[in-house]
mmCIF file of C-alpha atoms and ligand atoms in Angstrom:
data_model
loop_
_atom_site.group_PDB
_atom_site.id
_atom_site.type_symbol
_atom_site.label_atom_id
_atom_site.label_comp_id
_atom_site.label_asym_id
_atom_site.label_seq_id
_atom_site.Cartn_x
_atom_site.Cartn_y
_atom_site.Cartn_z
ATOM 1 C CA UNK A 24 84.034 49.151 68.413
ATOM 2 C CA UNK A 25 81.612 49.270 71.360
ATOM 3 C CA UNK A 26 78.229 47.855 72.238
ATOM 4 C CA UNK A 27 75.294 50.237 72.352
ATOM 5 C CA UNK A 28 71.772 48.888 72.925
ATOM 6 C CA UNK A 29 70.938 45.201 73.293
ATOM 7 C CA UNK A 30 68.932 44.093 70.252
ATOM 8 C CA UNK A 31 68.217 40.510 71.181
ATOM 9 C CA UNK A 32 68.879 37.826 73.749
ATOM 10 C CA UNK A 33 68.767 34.228 72.560
ATOM 11 C CA UNK A 34 69.344 30.973 74.418
ATOM 12 C CA UNK A 35 73.132 31.048 74.065
ATOM 13 C CA UNK A 36 74.002 34.569 72.885
ATOM 14 C CA UNK A 37 73.159 38.241 73.149
ATOM 15 C CA UNK A 38 73.327 40.645 70.218
ATOM 16 C CA UNK A 39 74.124 44.341 70.593
ATOM 17 C CA UNK A 40 73.919 47.279 68.208
ATOM 18 C CA UNK A 41 77.021 49.362 67.436
ATOM 19 C CA UNK A 42 77.599 52.850 66.070
ATOM 20 C CA UNK A 43 77.819 51.242 62.608
ATOM 21 C CA UNK A 44 74.370 50.193 61.378
ATOM 22 C CA UNK A 45 75.883 47.361 59.332
ATOM 23 C CA UNK A 46 77.682 45.746 62.277
ATOM 24 C CA UNK A 47 76.548 44.118 65.516
ATOM 25 C CA UNK A 48 78.396 42.608 68.463
ATOM 26 C CA UNK A 49 77.600 39.040 69.522
ATOM 27 C CA UNK A 50 78.256 38.046 73.129
ATOM 28 C CA UNK A 51 78.439 34.317 73.921
ATOM 29 C CA UNK A 52 76.924 33.052 77.189
ATOM 30 C CA UNK A 53 77.642 29.872 79.160
ATOM 31 C CA UNK A 54 73.907 29.054 79.184
ATOM 32 C CA UNK A 55 72.959 25.782 77.549
ATOM 33 C CA UNK A 56 69.538 24.485 76.577
ATOM 34 C CA UNK A 57 68.274 21.381 74.848
ATOM 35 C CA UNK A 58 64.939 20.075 73.617
ATOM 36 C CA UNK A 59 63.528 23.520 72.779
ATOM 37 C CA UNK A 60 64.716 25.027 75.995
ATOM 38 C CA UNK A 61 63.040 22.344 78.151
ATOM 39 C CA UNK A 62 66.402 21.306 79.588
ATOM 40 C CA UNK A 63 68.419 24.204 80.971
ATOM 41 C CA UNK A 64 71.886 24.450 82.401
ATOM 42 C CA UNK A 65 75.261 26.091 82.274
ATOM 43 C CA UNK A 66 78.477 24.831 80.763
ATOM 44 C CA UNK A 67 81.338 26.721 82.393
ATOM 45 C CA UNK A 68 83.575 28.353 79.795
ATOM 46 C CA UNK A 69 81.374 27.327 76.850
ATOM 47 C CA UNK A 70 80.900 30.922 75.688
ATOM 48 C CA UNK A 71 84.650 31.349 75.312
ATOM 49 C CA UNK A 72 85.101 28.049 73.434
ATOM 50 C CA UNK A 73 82.192 28.722 71.066
ATOM 51 C CA UNK A 74 83.217 32.316 70.369
ATOM 52 C CA UNK A 75 86.857 31.515 69.636
ATOM 53 C CA UNK A 76 86.164 28.310 67.710
ATOM 54 C CA UNK A 77 83.427 29.886 65.567
ATOM 55 C CA UNK A 78 85.668 32.798 64.691
ATOM 56 C CA UNK A 79 88.542 30.519 63.765
ATOM 57 C CA UNK A 80 86.293 28.359 61.581
ATOM 58 C CA UNK A 81 84.715 31.374 59.869
ATOM 59 C CA UNK A 82 88.182 32.599 58.923
ATOM 60 C CA UNK A 83 89.110 29.128 57.647
ATOM 61 C CA UNK A 84 85.919 29.038 55.551
ATOM 62 C CA UNK A 85 86.567 32.541 54.185
ATOM 63 C CA UNK A 86 89.966 31.290 52.979
ATOM 64 C CA UNK A 87 88.104 28.586 51.077
ATOM 65 C CA UNK A 88 85.740 31.082 49.453
ATOM 66 C CA UNK A 89 82.734 30.810 51.786
ATOM 67 C CA UNK A 90 81.496 34.300 52.785
ATOM 68 C CA UNK A 91 80.706 34.583 56.515
ATOM 69 C CA UNK A 92 79.513 37.212 58.982
ATOM 70 C CA UNK A 93 82.848 37.321 60.852
ATOM 71 C CA UNK A 94 84.531 40.729 61.202
ATOM 72 C CA UNK A 95 86.649 40.986 64.366
ATOM 73 C CA UNK A 96 87.107 39.178 67.668
ATOM 74 C CA UNK A 97 86.956 41.760 70.475
ATOM 75 C CA UNK A 98 87.688 39.482 73.428
ATOM 76 C CA UNK A 99 87.116 35.909 74.637
ATOM 77 C CA UNK A 100 83.334 36.180 74.471
ATOM 78 C CA UNK A 101 82.548 39.041 72.087
ATOM 79 C CA UNK A 102 82.833 39.385 68.341
ATOM 80 C CA UNK A 103 81.888 41.994 65.764
ATOM 81 C CA UNK A 104 79.848 40.444 62.957
ATOM 82 C CA UNK A 105 78.030 41.739 59.910
ATOM 83 C CA UNK A 106 74.379 42.505 60.549
ATOM 84 C CA UNK A 107 72.104 40.183 58.603
ATOM 85 C CA UNK A 108 68.492 39.244 58.512
ATOM 86 C CA UNK A 109 68.516 35.534 59.280
ATOM 87 C CA UNK A 110 66.973 33.167 56.737
ATOM 88 C CA UNK A 111 64.636 31.158 59.000
ATOM 89 C CA UNK A 112 66.005 27.815 57.863
ATOM 90 C CA UNK A 113 68.254 25.561 59.925
ATOM 91 C CA UNK A 114 70.459 23.676 57.504
ATOM 92 C CA UNK A 115 71.652 20.307 58.778
ATOM 93 C CA UNK A 116 74.347 18.275 57.067
ATOM 94 C CA UNK A 117 75.100 14.712 58.155
ATOM 95 C CA UNK A 118 78.087 12.493 57.334
ATOM 96 C CA UNK A 119 77.375 9.747 59.884
ATOM 97 C CA UNK A 120 74.060 8.620 61.395
ATOM 98 C CA UNK A 121 73.295 10.032 64.856
ATOM 99 C CA UNK A 122 70.716 11.973 66.858
ATOM 100 C CA UNK A 123 67.326 12.604 65.295
ATOM 101 C CA UNK A 124 68.322 10.776 62.077
ATOM 102 C CA UNK A 125 68.921 7.542 63.982
ATOM 103 C CA UNK A 126 65.732 8.003 65.992
ATOM 104 C CA UNK A 127 63.507 8.882 63.016
ATOM 105 C CA UNK A 128 64.731 6.116 60.714
ATOM 106 C CA UNK A 129 65.363 3.467 63.376
ATOM 107 C CA UNK A 130 69.066 2.944 62.715
ATOM 108 C CA UNK A 131 72.047 2.820 65.052
ATOM 109 C CA UNK A 132 74.452 5.719 65.378
ATOM 110 C CA UNK A 133 77.724 5.520 63.476
ATOM 111 C CA UNK A 134 76.694 4.462 59.959
ATOM 112 C CA UNK A 135 79.046 6.317 57.597
ATOM 113 C CA UNK A 136 77.115 7.663 54.586
ATOM 114 C CA UNK A 137 78.453 7.407 51.015
ATOM 115 C CA UNK A 138 77.276 10.984 50.435
ATOM 116 C CA UNK A 139 76.404 13.668 52.984
ATOM 117 C CA UNK A 140 72.695 14.374 53.564
ATOM 118 C CA UNK A 141 71.138 17.822 53.793
ATOM 119 C CA UNK A 142 67.904 18.718 55.494
ATOM 120 C CA UNK A 143 66.110 21.911 56.379
ATOM 121 C CA UNK A 144 64.064 22.736 59.396
ATOM 122 C CA UNK A 145 61.899 25.787 59.833
ATOM 123 C CA UNK A 146 63.563 27.985 62.488
ATOM 124 C CA UNK A 147 60.523 28.501 64.701
ATOM 125 C CA UNK A 148 60.672 27.601 68.409
ATOM 126 C CA UNK A 149 56.863 27.732 68.847
ATOM 127 C CA UNK A 150 56.518 25.034 66.195
ATOM 128 C CA UNK A 151 59.586 23.142 67.517
ATOM 129 C CA UNK A 152 61.679 23.716 64.362
ATOM 130 C CA UNK A 153 59.730 21.320 62.096
ATOM 131 C CA UNK A 154 61.487 19.487 59.291
ATOM 132 C CA UNK A 155 60.585 20.806 55.835
ATOM 133 C CA UNK A 156 61.758 20.398 52.262
ATOM 134 C CA UNK A 157 62.698 23.102 49.777
ATOM 135 C CA UNK A 158 59.201 23.194 48.252
ATOM 136 C CA UNK A 159 57.727 23.909 51.671
ATOM 137 C CA UNK A 160 60.357 26.600 52.234
ATOM 138 C CA UNK A 161 59.375 28.205 48.915
ATOM 139 C CA UNK A 162 55.643 27.953 49.679
ATOM 140 C CA UNK A 163 56.232 29.644 53.053
ATOM 141 C CA UNK A 164 58.384 32.283 51.284
ATOM 142 C CA UNK A 165 61.257 31.627 53.709
ATOM 143 C CA UNK A 166 63.735 32.009 50.822
ATOM 144 C CA UNK A 167 63.729 32.267 47.023
ATOM 145 C CA UNK A 168 64.615 29.369 44.724
ATOM 146 C CA UNK A 169 67.927 31.039 43.933
ATOM 147 C CA UNK A 170 68.718 31.577 47.616
ATOM 148 C CA UNK A 171 67.950 27.929 48.390
ATOM 149 C CA UNK A 172 70.338 26.772 45.653
ATOM 150 C CA UNK A 173 73.057 29.103 47.010
ATOM 151 C CA UNK A 174 72.482 27.883 50.560
ATOM 152 C CA UNK A 175 72.697 24.205 49.569
ATOM 153 C CA UNK A 176 75.908 24.705 47.589
ATOM 154 C CA UNK A 177 77.476 26.715 50.437
ATOM 155 C CA UNK A 178 76.421 24.148 53.047
ATOM 156 C CA UNK A 179 78.073 21.269 51.141
ATOM 157 C CA UNK A 180 81.202 23.375 50.696
ATOM 158 C CA UNK A 181 81.279 24.115 54.442
ATOM 159 C CA UNK A 182 81.034 20.360 55.064
ATOM 160 C CA UNK A 183 83.894 19.589 52.702
ATOM 161 C CA UNK A 184 86.198 22.142 54.338
ATOM 162 C CA UNK A 185 85.278 21.366 57.955
ATOM 163 C CA UNK A 186 85.243 17.587 57.557
ATOM 164 C CA UNK A 187 88.826 17.593 56.251
ATOM 165 C CA UNK A 188 89.953 20.141 58.851
ATOM 166 C CA UNK A 189 88.548 18.233 61.827
ATOM 167 C CA UNK A 190 89.869 14.922 60.545
ATOM 168 C CA UNK A 191 93.342 16.497 60.598
ATOM 169 C CA UNK A 192 92.735 17.080 64.348
ATOM 170 C CA UNK A 193 91.673 13.471 64.906
ATOM 171 C CA UNK A 194 87.975 14.350 65.033
ATOM 172 C CA UNK A 195 85.076 13.004 62.950
ATOM 173 C CA UNK A 196 82.554 15.656 61.917
ATOM 174 C CA UNK A 197 79.381 13.587 62.339
ATOM 175 C CA UNK A 198 76.823 16.290 61.582
ATOM 176 C CA UNK A 199 76.195 19.997 62.098
ATOM 177 C CA UNK A 200 73.640 22.766 61.844
ATOM 178 C CA UNK A 201 74.328 26.096 60.175
ATOM 179 C CA UNK A 202 72.295 29.201 59.433
ATOM 180 C CA UNK A 203 72.517 31.813 56.735
ATOM 181 C CA UNK A 204 71.682 35.516 56.621
ATOM 182 C CA UNK A 205 71.049 38.220 54.053
ATOM 183 C CA UNK A 206 73.132 41.392 53.979
ATOM 184 C CA UNK A 207 71.317 44.666 53.212
ATOM 185 C CA UNK A 208 72.020 44.120 49.483
ATOM 186 C CA UNK A 209 70.583 40.592 49.602
ATOM 187 C CA UNK A 210 73.886 38.702 49.514
ATOM 188 C CA UNK A 211 73.660 35.374 51.330
ATOM 189 C CA UNK A 212 76.412 34.713 53.875
ATOM 190 C CA UNK A 213 77.057 32.111 56.552
ATOM 191 C CA UNK A 214 75.861 33.539 59.872
ATOM 192 C CA UNK A 215 75.664 32.220 63.441
ATOM 193 C CA UNK A 216 78.107 29.985 65.279
ATOM 194 C CA UNK A 217 79.888 26.743 64.407
ATOM 195 C CA UNK A 218 80.797 25.103 67.701
ATOM 196 C CA UNK A 219 80.369 22.000 69.877
ATOM 197 C CA UNK A 220 76.812 23.323 70.474
ATOM 198 C CA UNK A 221 75.946 23.019 66.801
ATOM 199 C CA UNK A 222 78.135 20.145 65.576
ATOM 200 C CA UNK A 223 78.612 16.528 66.590
ATOM 201 C CA UNK A 224 82.294 15.736 67.057
ATOM 202 C CA UNK A 225 83.552 12.199 67.745
ATOM 203 C CA UNK A 226 87.146 11.306 68.492
ATOM 204 C CA UNK A 227 88.441 9.558 65.370
ATOM 205 C CA UNK A 228 90.032 6.703 67.332
ATOM 206 C CA UNK A 229 87.581 6.031 70.154
ATOM 207 C CA UNK A 230 84.326 7.630 68.914
ATOM 208 C CA UNK A 231 84.128 9.453 72.255
ATOM 209 C CA UNK A 232 81.590 12.278 72.016
ATOM 210 C CA UNK A 233 83.225 15.710 72.241
ATOM 211 C CA UNK A 234 80.169 17.963 71.883
ATOM 212 C CA UNK A 235 76.865 19.103 73.378
ATOM 213 C CA UNK A 236 75.408 15.576 73.262
ATOM 214 C CA UNK A 237 77.218 15.088 76.594
ATOM 215 C CA UNK A 238 74.871 17.757 78.031
ATOM 216 C CA UNK A 239 71.750 16.689 76.095
ATOM 217 C CA UNK A 240 72.137 13.068 77.221
ATOM 218 C CA UNK A 241 73.593 13.625 80.706
ATOM 219 C CA UNK A 242 76.789 11.763 79.820
ATOM 220 C CA UNK A 243 78.978 13.790 82.200
ATOM 221 C CA UNK A 244 82.313 15.352 81.300
ATOM 222 C CA UNK A 245 80.598 18.221 79.456
ATOM 223 C CA UNK A 246 83.142 20.945 80.260
ATOM 224 C CA UNK A 247 86.016 18.555 79.530
ATOM 225 C CA UNK A 248 84.616 17.808 76.064
ATOM 226 C CA UNK A 249 84.490 21.535 75.205
ATOM 227 C CA UNK A 250 88.017 21.969 76.622
ATOM 228 C CA UNK A 251 89.275 19.026 74.571
ATOM 229 C CA UNK A 252 87.870 20.543 71.352
ATOM 230 C CA UNK A 253 89.511 23.856 72.258
ATOM 231 C CA UNK A 254 92.804 21.989 72.709
ATOM 232 C CA UNK A 255 92.482 20.237 69.355
ATOM 233 C CA UNK A 256 91.841 23.524 67.536
ATOM 234 C CA UNK A 257 94.176 25.893 69.408
ATOM 235 C CA UNK A 258 96.566 23.502 71.112
ATOM 236 C CA UNK A 259 95.747 24.939 74.544
HETATM 237 P P1 LIG B 5 69.690 16.291 65.392
HETATM 238 O O1 LIG B 5 70.299 14.961 65.113
HETATM 239 O O2 LIG B 5 69.153 16.434 66.775
HETATM 240 O O3 LIG B 5 68.668 16.667 64.337
HETATM 241 O O4 LIG B 5 70.870 17.376 65.280
HETATM 242 C C1 LIG B 5 71.641 17.519 64.122
HETATM 243 C C2 LIG B 5 72.749 18.520 64.347
HETATM 244 O O5 LIG B 5 72.227 19.824 64.553
HETATM 245 C C3 LIG B 5 73.618 18.240 65.573
HETATM 246 O O6 LIG B 5 74.979 18.478 65.208
HETATM 247 C C4 LIG B 5 73.192 19.227 66.599
HETATM 248 C C5 LIG B 5 72.665 20.380 65.794
HETATM 249 N N1 LIG B 5 71.520 21.047 66.396
HETATM 250 C C6 LIG B 5 71.573 22.396 66.671
HETATM 251 O O7 LIG B 5 72.574 23.041 66.438
HETATM 252 N N2 LIG B 5 70.471 22.993 67.207
HETATM 253 C C7 LIG B 5 69.328 22.315 67.487
HETATM 254 O O8 LIG B 5 68.360 22.907 67.966
HETATM 255 C C8 LIG B 5 69.287 20.913 67.194
HETATM 256 C C9 LIG B 5 68.045 20.116 67.476
HETATM 257 C C10 LIG B 5 70.398 20.327 66.647
#
């Protein structure tokens, strides 16, 4: 499978067409942004970590009955995925307080929740991805009622599978963001990456941050955190 024309360039990835109209090739960059692209930088080797980790996790989720866009890893940075139209909702699940949750509600990081939380934001950079609830999403016709129910159920299932998996690697899955897409026939599948860019990972023993927060907050050791997560998943 080969790339033809470039369809899109985002902040962290490029998407290319292929000879098959139902498939595209995603190419992961080392570029990193935070705060709506206000903060820019590079994390050496990030594209490789995110590509390989996302693909591994998609296959794990498929085994547990969650349909994903994953088709075939071509090389360290490029993967064939099913073409979808993205549902413009960012779905965020939290197991432990951190980030914008702690800021918004004035609580420290690290409070373990009895039940995971789920929130939506409207995927719209111009509006800075505003928080919305499912009634707002319906009013804006971002998804149907049925699609929203499917997305919520799939998101909690993803959390269940990934939380247990990462714990087995000595990592707490604090929170994460996922996105969903529609296939041509309307089927909802998990699309986009699952990586240290889109999840918060804390070492289970020390609570050391092993994710993009090291870049967002200038904590140093950014590349090492990505490498450490690669080591936990692939043992290399
Ligand atoms: P938050 O605490 O800043 O709302 O982030 C929640 C989770 O979502 C965290 O794991 C990081 C991830 N995330 C993204 O993947 N993309 C984004 O643009 C933002 C703001 C957060």
